[in-house]
XYZ file of C-alpha atoms in Angstrom:
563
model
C 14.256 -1.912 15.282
C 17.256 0.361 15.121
C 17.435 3.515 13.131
C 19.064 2.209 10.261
C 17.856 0.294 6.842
C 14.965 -1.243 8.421
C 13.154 2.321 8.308
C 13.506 1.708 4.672
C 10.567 -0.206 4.916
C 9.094 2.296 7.026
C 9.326 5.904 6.918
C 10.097 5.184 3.037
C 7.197 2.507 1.673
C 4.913 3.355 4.774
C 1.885 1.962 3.503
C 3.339 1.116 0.255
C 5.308 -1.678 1.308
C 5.441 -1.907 4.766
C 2.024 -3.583 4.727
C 1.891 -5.201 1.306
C 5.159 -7.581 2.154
C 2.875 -9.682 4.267
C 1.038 -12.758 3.585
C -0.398 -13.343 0.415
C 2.892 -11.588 0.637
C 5.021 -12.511 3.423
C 6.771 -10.079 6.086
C 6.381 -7.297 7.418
C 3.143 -6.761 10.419
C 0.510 -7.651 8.386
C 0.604 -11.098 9.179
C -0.328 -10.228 12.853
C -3.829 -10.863 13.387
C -4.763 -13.328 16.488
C -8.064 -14.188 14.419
C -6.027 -16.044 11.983
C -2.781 -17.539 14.237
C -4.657 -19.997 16.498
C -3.018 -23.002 16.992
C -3.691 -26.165 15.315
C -5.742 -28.907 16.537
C -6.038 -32.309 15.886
C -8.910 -32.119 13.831
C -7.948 -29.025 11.946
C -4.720 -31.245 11.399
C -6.348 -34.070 10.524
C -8.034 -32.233 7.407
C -5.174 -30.217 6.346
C -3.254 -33.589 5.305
C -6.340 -33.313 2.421
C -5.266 -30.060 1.223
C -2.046 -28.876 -0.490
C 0.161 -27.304 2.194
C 1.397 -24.491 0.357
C 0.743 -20.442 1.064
C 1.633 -18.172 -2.302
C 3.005 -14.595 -0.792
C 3.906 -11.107 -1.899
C 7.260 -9.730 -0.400
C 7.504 -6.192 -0.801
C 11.267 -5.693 -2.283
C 13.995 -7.961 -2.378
C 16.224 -9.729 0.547
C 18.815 -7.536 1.124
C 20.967 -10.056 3.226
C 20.901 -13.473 4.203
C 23.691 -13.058 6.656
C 22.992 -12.853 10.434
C 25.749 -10.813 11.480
C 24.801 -7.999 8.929
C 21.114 -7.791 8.719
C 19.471 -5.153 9.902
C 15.925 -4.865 8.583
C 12.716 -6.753 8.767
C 12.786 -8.555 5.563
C 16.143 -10.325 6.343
C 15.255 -11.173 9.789
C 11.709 -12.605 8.542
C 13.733 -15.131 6.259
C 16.189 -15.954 8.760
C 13.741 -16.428 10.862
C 12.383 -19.458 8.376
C 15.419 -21.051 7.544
C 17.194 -20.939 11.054
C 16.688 -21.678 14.395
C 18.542 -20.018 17.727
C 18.296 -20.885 21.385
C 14.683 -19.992 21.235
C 11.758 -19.071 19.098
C 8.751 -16.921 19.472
C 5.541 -18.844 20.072
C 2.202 -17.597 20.582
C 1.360 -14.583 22.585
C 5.157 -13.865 21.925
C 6.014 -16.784 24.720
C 9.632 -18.468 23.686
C 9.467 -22.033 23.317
C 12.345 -24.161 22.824
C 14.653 -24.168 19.931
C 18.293 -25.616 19.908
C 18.047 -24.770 23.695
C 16.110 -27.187 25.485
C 16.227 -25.234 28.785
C 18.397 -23.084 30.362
C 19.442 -22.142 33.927
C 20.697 -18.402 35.422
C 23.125 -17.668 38.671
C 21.209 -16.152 41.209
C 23.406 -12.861 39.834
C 21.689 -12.918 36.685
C 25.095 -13.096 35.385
C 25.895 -16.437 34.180
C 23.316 -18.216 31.674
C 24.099 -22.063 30.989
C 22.128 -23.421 28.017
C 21.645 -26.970 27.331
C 21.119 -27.261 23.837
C 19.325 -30.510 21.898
C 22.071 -33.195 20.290
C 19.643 -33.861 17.522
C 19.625 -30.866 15.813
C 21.479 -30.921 12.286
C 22.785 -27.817 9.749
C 21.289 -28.690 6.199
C 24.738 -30.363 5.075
C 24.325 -32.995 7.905
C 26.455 -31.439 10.512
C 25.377 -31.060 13.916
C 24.180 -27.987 15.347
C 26.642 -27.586 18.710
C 27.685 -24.231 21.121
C 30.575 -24.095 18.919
C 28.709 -22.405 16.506
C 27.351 -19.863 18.692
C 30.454 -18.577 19.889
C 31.907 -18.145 16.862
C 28.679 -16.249 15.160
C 28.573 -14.524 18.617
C 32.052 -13.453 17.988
C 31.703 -12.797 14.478
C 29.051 -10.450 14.856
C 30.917 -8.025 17.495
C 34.044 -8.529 15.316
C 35.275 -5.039 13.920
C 36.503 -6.741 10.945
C 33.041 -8.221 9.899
C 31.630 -4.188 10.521
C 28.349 -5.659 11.715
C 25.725 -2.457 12.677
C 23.560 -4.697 15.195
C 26.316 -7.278 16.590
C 27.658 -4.063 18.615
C 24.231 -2.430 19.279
C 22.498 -5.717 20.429
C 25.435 -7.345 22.315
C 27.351 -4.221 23.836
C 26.735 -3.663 27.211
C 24.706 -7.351 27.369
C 27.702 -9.747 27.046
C 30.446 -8.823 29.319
C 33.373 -7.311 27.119
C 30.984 -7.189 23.862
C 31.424 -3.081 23.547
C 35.632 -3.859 24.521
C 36.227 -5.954 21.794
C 34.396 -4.528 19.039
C 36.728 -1.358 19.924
C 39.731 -3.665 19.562
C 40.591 -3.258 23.140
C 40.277 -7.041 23.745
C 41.008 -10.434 21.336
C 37.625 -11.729 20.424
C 37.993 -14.696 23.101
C 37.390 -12.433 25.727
C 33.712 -12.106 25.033
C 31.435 -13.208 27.967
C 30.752 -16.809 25.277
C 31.833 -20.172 25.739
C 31.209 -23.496 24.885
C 31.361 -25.524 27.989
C 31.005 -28.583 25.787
C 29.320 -29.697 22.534
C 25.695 -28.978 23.617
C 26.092 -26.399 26.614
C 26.711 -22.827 25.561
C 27.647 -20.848 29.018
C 27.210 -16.644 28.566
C 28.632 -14.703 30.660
C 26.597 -10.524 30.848
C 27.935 -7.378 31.412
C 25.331 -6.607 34.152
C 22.008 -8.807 34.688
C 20.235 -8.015 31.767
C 15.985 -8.793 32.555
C 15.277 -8.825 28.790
C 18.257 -11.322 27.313
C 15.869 -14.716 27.385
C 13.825 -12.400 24.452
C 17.465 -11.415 23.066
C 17.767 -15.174 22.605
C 15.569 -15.487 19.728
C 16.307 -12.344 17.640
C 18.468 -12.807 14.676
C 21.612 -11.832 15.280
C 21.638 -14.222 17.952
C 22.038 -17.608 15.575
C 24.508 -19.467 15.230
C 26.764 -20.022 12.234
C 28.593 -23.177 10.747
C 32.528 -21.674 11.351
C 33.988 -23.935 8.738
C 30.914 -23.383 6.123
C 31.233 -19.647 5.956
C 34.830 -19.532 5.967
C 34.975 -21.676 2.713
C 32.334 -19.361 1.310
C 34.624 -16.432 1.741
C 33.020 -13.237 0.687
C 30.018 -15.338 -1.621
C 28.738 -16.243 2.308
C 24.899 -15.449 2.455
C 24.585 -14.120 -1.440
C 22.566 -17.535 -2.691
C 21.075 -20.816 -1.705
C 23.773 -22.625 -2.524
C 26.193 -20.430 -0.294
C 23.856 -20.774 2.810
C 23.461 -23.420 5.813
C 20.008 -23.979 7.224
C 19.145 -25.123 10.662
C 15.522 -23.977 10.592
C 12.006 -25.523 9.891
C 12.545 -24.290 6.127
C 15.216 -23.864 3.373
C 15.421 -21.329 1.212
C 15.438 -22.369 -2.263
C 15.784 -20.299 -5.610
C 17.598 -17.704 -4.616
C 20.445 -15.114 -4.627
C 20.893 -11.581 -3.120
C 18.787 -10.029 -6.588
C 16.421 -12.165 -6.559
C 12.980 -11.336 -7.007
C 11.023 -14.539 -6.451
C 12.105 -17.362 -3.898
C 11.019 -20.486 -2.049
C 10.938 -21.515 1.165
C 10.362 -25.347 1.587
C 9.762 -27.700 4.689
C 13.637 -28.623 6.021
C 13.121 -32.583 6.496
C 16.291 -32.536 8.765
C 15.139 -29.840 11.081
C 15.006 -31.479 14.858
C 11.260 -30.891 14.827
C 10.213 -31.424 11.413
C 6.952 -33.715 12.112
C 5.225 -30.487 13.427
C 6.304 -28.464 10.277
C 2.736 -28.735 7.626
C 3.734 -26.225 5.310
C 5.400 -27.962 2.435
C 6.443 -24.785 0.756
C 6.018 -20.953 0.784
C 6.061 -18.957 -2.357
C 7.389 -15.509 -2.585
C 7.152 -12.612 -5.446
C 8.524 -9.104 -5.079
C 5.605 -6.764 -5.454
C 5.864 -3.359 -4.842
C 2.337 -1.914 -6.002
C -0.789 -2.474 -3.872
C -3.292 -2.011 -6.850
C -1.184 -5.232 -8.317
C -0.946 -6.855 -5.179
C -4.568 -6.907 -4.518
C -5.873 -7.813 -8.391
C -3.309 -11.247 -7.464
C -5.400 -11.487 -4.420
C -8.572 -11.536 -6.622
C -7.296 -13.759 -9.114
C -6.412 -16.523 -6.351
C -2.836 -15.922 -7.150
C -1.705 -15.010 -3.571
C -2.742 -15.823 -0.449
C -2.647 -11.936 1.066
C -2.270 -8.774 -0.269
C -1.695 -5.642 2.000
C -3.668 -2.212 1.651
C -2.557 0.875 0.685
C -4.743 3.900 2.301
C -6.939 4.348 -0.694
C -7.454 1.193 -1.090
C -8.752 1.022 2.426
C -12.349 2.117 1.863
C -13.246 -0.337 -1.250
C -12.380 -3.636 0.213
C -13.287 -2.937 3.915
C -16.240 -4.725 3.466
C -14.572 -7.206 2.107
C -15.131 -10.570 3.601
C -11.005 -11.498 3.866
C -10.150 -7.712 5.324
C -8.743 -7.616 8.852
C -6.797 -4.769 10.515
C -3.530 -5.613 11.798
C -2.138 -4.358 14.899
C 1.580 -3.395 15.225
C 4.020 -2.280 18.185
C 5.406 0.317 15.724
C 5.173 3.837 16.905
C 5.953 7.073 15.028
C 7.083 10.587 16.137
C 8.258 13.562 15.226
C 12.170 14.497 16.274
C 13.070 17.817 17.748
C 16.509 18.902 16.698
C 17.130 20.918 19.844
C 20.287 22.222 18.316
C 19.664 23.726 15.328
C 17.138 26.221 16.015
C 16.408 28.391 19.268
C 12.652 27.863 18.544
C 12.891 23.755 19.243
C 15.663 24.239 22.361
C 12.444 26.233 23.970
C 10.498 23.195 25.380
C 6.879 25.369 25.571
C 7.501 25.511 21.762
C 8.200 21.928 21.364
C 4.939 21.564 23.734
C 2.995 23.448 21.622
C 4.165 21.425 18.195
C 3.562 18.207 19.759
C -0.193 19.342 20.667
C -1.129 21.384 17.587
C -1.382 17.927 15.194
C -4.751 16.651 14.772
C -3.805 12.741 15.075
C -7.464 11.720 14.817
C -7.823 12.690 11.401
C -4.052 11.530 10.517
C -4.868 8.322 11.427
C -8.605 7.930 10.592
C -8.658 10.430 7.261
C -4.727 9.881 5.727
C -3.128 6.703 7.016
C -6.810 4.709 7.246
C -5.287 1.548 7.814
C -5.778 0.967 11.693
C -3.414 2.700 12.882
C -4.361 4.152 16.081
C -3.235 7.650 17.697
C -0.101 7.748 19.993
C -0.300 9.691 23.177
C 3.048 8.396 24.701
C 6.135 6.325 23.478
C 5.212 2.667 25.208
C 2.861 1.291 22.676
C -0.353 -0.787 24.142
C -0.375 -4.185 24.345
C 3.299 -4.367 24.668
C 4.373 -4.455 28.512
C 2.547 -5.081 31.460
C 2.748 -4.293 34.836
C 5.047 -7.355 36.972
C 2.138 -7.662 39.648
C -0.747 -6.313 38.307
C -0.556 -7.109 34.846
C -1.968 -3.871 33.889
C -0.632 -2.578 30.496
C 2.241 -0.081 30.512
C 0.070 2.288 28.126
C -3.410 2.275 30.495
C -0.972 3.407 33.518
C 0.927 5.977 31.893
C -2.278 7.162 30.142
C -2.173 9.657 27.264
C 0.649 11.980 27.994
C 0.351 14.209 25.140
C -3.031 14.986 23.514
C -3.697 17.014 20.729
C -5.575 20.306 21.861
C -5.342 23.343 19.513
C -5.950 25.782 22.087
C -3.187 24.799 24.714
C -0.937 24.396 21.762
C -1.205 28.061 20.589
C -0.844 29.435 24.489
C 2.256 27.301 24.609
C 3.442 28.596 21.345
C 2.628 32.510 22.479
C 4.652 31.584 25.703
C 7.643 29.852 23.482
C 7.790 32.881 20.858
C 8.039 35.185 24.168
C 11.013 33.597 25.595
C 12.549 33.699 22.528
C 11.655 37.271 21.649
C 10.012 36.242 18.001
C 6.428 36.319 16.325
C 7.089 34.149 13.409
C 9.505 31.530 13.134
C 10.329 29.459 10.007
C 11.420 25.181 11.027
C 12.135 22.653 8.084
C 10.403 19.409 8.270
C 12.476 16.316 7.169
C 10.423 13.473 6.044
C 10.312 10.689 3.271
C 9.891 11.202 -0.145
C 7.269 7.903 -0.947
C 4.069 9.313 -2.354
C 1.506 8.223 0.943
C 4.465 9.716 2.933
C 4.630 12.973 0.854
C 0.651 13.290 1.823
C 1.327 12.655 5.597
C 4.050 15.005 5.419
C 1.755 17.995 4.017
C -0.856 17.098 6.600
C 1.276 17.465 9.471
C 2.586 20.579 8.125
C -0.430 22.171 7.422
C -1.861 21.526 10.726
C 1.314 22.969 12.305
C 0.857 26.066 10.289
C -2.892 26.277 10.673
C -2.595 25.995 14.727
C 0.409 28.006 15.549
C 0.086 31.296 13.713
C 3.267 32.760 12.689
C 4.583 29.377 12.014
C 6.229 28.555 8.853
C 6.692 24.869 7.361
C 9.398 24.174 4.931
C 9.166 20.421 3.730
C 12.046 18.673 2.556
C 11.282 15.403 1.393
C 14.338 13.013 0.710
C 14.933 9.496 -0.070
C 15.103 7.352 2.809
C 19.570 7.148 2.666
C 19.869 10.368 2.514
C 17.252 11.244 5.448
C 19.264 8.399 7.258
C 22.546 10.453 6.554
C 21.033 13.603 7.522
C 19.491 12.195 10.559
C 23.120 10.781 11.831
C 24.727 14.440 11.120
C 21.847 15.966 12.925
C 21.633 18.066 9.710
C 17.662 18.565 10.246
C 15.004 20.570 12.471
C 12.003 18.602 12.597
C 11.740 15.214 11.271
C 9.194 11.895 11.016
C 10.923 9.080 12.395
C 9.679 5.595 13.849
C 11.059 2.648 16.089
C 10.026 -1.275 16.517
C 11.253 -3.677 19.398
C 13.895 -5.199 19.127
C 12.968 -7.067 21.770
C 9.760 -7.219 24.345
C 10.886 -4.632 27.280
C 10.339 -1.046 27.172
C 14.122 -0.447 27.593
C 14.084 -1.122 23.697
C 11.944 2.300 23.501
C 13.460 4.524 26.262
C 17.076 3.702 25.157
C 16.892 5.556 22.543
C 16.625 9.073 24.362
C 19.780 8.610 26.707
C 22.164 11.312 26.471
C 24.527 11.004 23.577
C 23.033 7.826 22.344
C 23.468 6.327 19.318
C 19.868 6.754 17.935
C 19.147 10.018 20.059
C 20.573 12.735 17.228
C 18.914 15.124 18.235
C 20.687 16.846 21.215
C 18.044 16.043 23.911
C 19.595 15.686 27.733
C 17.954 15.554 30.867
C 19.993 14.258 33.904
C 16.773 12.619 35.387
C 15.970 10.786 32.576
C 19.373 9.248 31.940
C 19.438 8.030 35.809
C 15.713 6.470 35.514
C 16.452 4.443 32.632
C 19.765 3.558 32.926
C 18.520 2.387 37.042
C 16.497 -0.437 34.878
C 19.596 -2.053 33.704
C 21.372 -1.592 36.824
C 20.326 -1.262 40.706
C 16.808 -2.409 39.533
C 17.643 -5.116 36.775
C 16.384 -8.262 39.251
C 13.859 -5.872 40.705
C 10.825 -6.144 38.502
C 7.864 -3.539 39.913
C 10.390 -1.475 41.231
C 12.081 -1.525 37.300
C 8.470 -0.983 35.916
C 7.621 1.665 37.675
C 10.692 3.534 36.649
C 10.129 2.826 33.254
C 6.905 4.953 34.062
C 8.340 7.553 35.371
C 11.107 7.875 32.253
C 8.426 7.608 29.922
C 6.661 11.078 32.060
C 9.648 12.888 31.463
C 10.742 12.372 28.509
C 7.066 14.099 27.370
C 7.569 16.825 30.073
C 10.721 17.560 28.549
C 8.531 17.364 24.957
C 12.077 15.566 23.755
C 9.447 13.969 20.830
C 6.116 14.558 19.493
C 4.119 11.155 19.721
C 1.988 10.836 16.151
C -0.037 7.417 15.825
C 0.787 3.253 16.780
C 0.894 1.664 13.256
C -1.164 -1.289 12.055
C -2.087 -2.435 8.809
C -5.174 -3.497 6.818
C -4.921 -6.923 4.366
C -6.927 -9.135 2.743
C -5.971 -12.417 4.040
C -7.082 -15.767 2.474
C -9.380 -17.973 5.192
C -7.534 -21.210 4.094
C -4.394 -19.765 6.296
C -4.310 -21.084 9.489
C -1.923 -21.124 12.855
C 0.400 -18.820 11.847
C 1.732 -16.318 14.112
C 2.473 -12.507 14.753
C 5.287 -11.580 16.455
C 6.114 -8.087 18.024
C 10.093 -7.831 17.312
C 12.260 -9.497 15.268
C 10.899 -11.523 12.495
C 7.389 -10.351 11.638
C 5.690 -13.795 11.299
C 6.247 -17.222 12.326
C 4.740 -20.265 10.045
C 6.816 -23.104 11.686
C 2.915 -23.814 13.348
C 1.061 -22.761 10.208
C -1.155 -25.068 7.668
C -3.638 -24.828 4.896
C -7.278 -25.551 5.822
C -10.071 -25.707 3.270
C-alpha cells in the first residue's frame, strides 16, 4: 500500500502490531493462512447452525477512518471491507466474485467498462444501492476539495481525466464515470489498464450514499450512527476513538443467507504478552506473535505461520551522499546484510529472505503460469566477500577509505533491534564503514522520507492491487513514492511499456516486468531485506475465512464457527 499512514502499522509496530491486529484480533496478514480459509461445506454448515456464530478479535490500535475517500491504511480498509460492498469482492485464491456488479463487459480497446450492477442491493437505511452512487464517491474521492491521498494515486492515470480534475483543470463531470442508468455504471480509462477488474474491489473504489453524507456534513464517517452500510456487516458501537467495536451480520445485505457470522468482536490491544494470555484464557479467538514470543508457543498446537506479499528494503538516497550515487557502493550495501539470520534469528516470525522486489506467490507467468519470483530468481544475495570487493571498488571511485551514512529507521522497540542488526552487519562487512542510526517516530520518518531529508532508510510496500506494476511503479523517475533520486531511462521505458504499447499484450507485458525488475537491482536503486509473514495462534473453531493479498487483509463474509 502507498507510502503513507499505512506504514504506521508497519515500519512502526512491525511485529508489535502488525501481526497482533489479526484474528483473535482482526486485521492485518495474520489472518492469511489457507489451512484455516477453506470454504464451507454443507456438512461443516450444517453443524455450525449448533454453535454460536461469533469470533472475539484483537485489533491492534484504533480505526483511524471510516471514510472511503480518505483511508489510507490497512485497518480502515479491513472494516470497510466488512461493512461495504463495491463492484467486486475478493474470494478465494484472491479470485473476484460478484458484488453489486453482477458482470461486466470491456470494448475490445480496453477502454470502456460497462457494469451491470444487481437491483436488489440496499444501503442500511433502505435505499437502493444504484451507479449513482459510484460516480459521485468516484468523484468525491479525486475531488481537490475532499484532499483525498489515494483518490488521486489510485484513479490518476486509470480513469480518463482523473489526474485533470484533481488539478482543477477540469469540473468533476469530466471524469471518465457515468451512470448509464440506475444499475449500469459505464467507466471510461485513461489508457487500457490490465489490472482495473482488481482495482474494482479495493476501497476507495465504493460507492457512497450522495444525499447521506452530505447531511452528515463534516460528522460523515466519525460513528455508527453517521455511517451507511451496504456490506455483509454493520458496524456497531463505535466512533473514530473508539477502542472496542462490533461488527454484526447486515440482514439487508443482497446476499445475506450466505453470511454465518452473527457478530465479530473487536478490542484494541497493543501488547502481544496481553494478547496472547486472552488467547489462553479463551477470551479471543487469535492472538499474533511478537518475535520473542515466537519460540515458546511454536509448539503450540493453534500456531501457524502466516505468509504475506509485504516486502521490505532498504532506500538509497542517491542525493545526499557521493558514497550512495556510486552504484558498486550501493552493490556492496545491499550484499553485506546477512538476511538469513535477520529473518530466522531477529524477526522469527516466518518471514522469509528477499532476493528481488516481486514477492513469491504473487504473479505468474500469462502462459506458463510459472511464478514471477522462480523466473527472476534471486537477484541480490547476500555474500560478504563480493560485498567488500564492491565496496573497495566504490571507495576508489570516490577517492575515500572510510565513509560515515545515517540510517533512518523506526523507533518501535523490535524495530530498534532490526535496526542495530542491519547496522552492525554493514559495519562488520564493509570496513571503514560507519553507521549512524537515527530512529524516529513513524510521522516524522514519513516527513523526512517526502523531503528526502535521509541517507539510508528501512522502508516497505504492499499491493494495492494483484499486478507487479503496483511494485515497479514506485521506482519511475520523479515518482511520487520514489524519494530517493533514482533514474534510469531504461527502466522508466520498461515499466511504463506495461501500461501502454503492451497493456492488452499479456507475455509480452510479463516479460517486461522481468526485465524492469533486473534493472532496477543492476542499478542497486534498493537493497531487498526479507518477504514478511507472521506467526499467530489461531483458534481451530474458525473456519472459511479468507486471506487476501491487497486491500483489506481478511475476508469473513464466507467464515463460520465450527466446534
Amino acid at each position: 500500500m502507498k507510502l503513507s499512514k499505512f506504514l504506521l502499522l508497519l515500519a512502526v509496530g512491525l511485529l508489535l502490531s502488525v501481526y497482533l491486529v489479526a484474528c483473535s484480533s482482526d486485521g492485518d496478514g495474520s489472518e492469511k493462512s489457507s489451512g484455516k480459509s477453506d470454504g464451507k461445506s454443507e456438512e461443516s454448515a450444517s453443524e455450525s447452525e449448533d454453535v454460536e456464530q461469533v469470533f472475539n478479535l484483537i485489533n491492534g490500535d484504533t480505526i483511524p477512518t471510516m471514510d472511503s475517500s480518505m483511508a489510507t491504511d490497512e485497518y480502515a480498509f479491513q472494516f470497510m471491507n466488512a461493512s461495504m460492498e463495491g463492484l467486486y469482492r475478493l474470494g478465494e485464491n484472491a479470485e473476484l466474485t460478484p458484488g453489486i456488479a453482477k458482470d461486466h463487459t470491456v470494448s475490445d480497446d480496453g477502454l470502456t467498462w460497462t457494469f451491470n450492477l444487481r437491483d436488489n442491493a440496499k444501503w442500511s437505511n433502505g435505499d437502493p444501492v444504484t451507479a449513482h452512487d459510484f460516480v459521485y464517491a468516484w468523484r468525491r474521492a479525486v475531488d481537490p476539495e475532499t484532499g483525498s491521498e489515494y483518490g488521486p494515486y489510485m484513479m490518476g492515470g486509470v480513469i480518463k481525466n482523473a489526474t485533470a480534475v484533481n488539478a482543477s483543470e477540469m469540473p468533476l463531470e469530466k471524469l471518465g464515470v457515468k451512470a448509464k442508468d440506475d444499475y449500469t455504471l459505464v467507466v471510461t480509462l485513461e489508457k487500457p489498464t490490465p489490472y482495473f477488474e482488481s482495482l474494482a474491489a479495493f476501497g476507495t473504489f465504493l460507492p457512497l450514499n450522495e444525499k447521506f453524507v452530505k447531511a452528515q456534513g463534516d460528522k460523515y464517517a466519525t460513528s455508527t450512527e453517521t455511517l451507511l452500510f451496504n456490506g455483509p456487516f454493520t458496524l456497531s458501537e463505535w466512533k473514530s476513538t473508539a477502542s472496542s467495536w462490533v461488527l454484526k451480520k447486515n440482514e439487508t445485505y443482497w446476499d445475506a443467507n450466505t453470511v454465518q457470522l452473527e457478530k465479530i468482536t473487536y478490542d484494541v490491544v497493543k501488547d502481544p504478552q496481553t494478547a496472547v494470555d486472552l488467547y489462553e484464557k479463551g477470551k479471543v479467538d487469535r492472538a499474533g506473535l511478537s518475535a520473542d514470543l515466537v519460540d515458546k508457543y511454536s509448539t503450540h498446537d493453534d500456531f501457524e505461520i502466516v505468509p504475506g506479499t509485504g516486502v521490505f528494503y532498504l532506500k538509497f538516497n542517491q542525493t545526499t551522499s557521493d558514497a550512495l550515487a556510486n552504484v558498486n557502493i550501493r552493490k556492496a550495501i545491499s550484499r553485506a546484510i546477512n538476511k538469513k539470520a535477520l529473518v530466522e534469528e531477529i524477526l522469527n516470525n516466518g518471514s522469509v529472505v528477499a532476493n528481488g522486489l516481486i514477492p513469491s506467490d504473487f504473479s505468474k507467468h500469462p502462459e506458463t503460469g510459472e511464478d514471477f519470483r522462480d523466473s527472476n530468481g534471486a537477484l541480490v544475495k547476500y555474500d560478504a566477500e563480493k560485498a567488500q570487493k564492491l565496496w573497495e571498488k566504490g571507495l576508489k571511485e570516490i577517492g575515500k577509505d572510510k565513509v560515515t551514512l545515517e540510517f533512518l529507521g523506526g523507533d518501535g522497540e523490535t524495530v530498534k533491534t532490526m535496526n542495530e542488526f542491519i547496522a552492525n552487519q554493514l559495519e562488520t562487512n564493509l570496513p571503514g564503514l560507519e553507521i549512524e542510526l537515527k530512529q524516529v517516530p513513524f510521522e516524522q520518518r514519513l516527513e523526512l522520507d517526502t523531503k528526502m531529508e535521509y541517507q539510508i532508510q528501512f522502508a516497505g510496500w504492499l499491493p494495492d492491487f494483484l499486478d507487479p506494476y503496483t511494485f515497479l511503479n514506485l521506482w519511475l523517475t520523479d515518482g511520487g513514492n520514489n524519494m530517493m533520486g533514482y533514474s534510469n531511462p531504461k527502466y522508466d521505458k520498461l515499466v511504463q511499456s506495461t501500461v501502454n504499447e503492451l497493456a492488452l499484450k499479456p507475455v509480452e507485458r510479463f516479460e517486461a516486468f522481468l526485465e524492469a525488475e533486473k534493472v532496477l537491482f543492476e542499478d542497486a536503486a534498493i537493497a531487498p531485506l526479507y518477504q514478511e509473514a507472521g506467526a499467530v495462534l489461531t483458534s481451530p473453531m474458525m473456519k472459511g475465512y479468507i486471506s487476501n493479498p491487497m486491500g483489506a487483509p481478511t475476508e469473513y463474509k464466507w467464515a463460520y464457527v465450527e466446534k
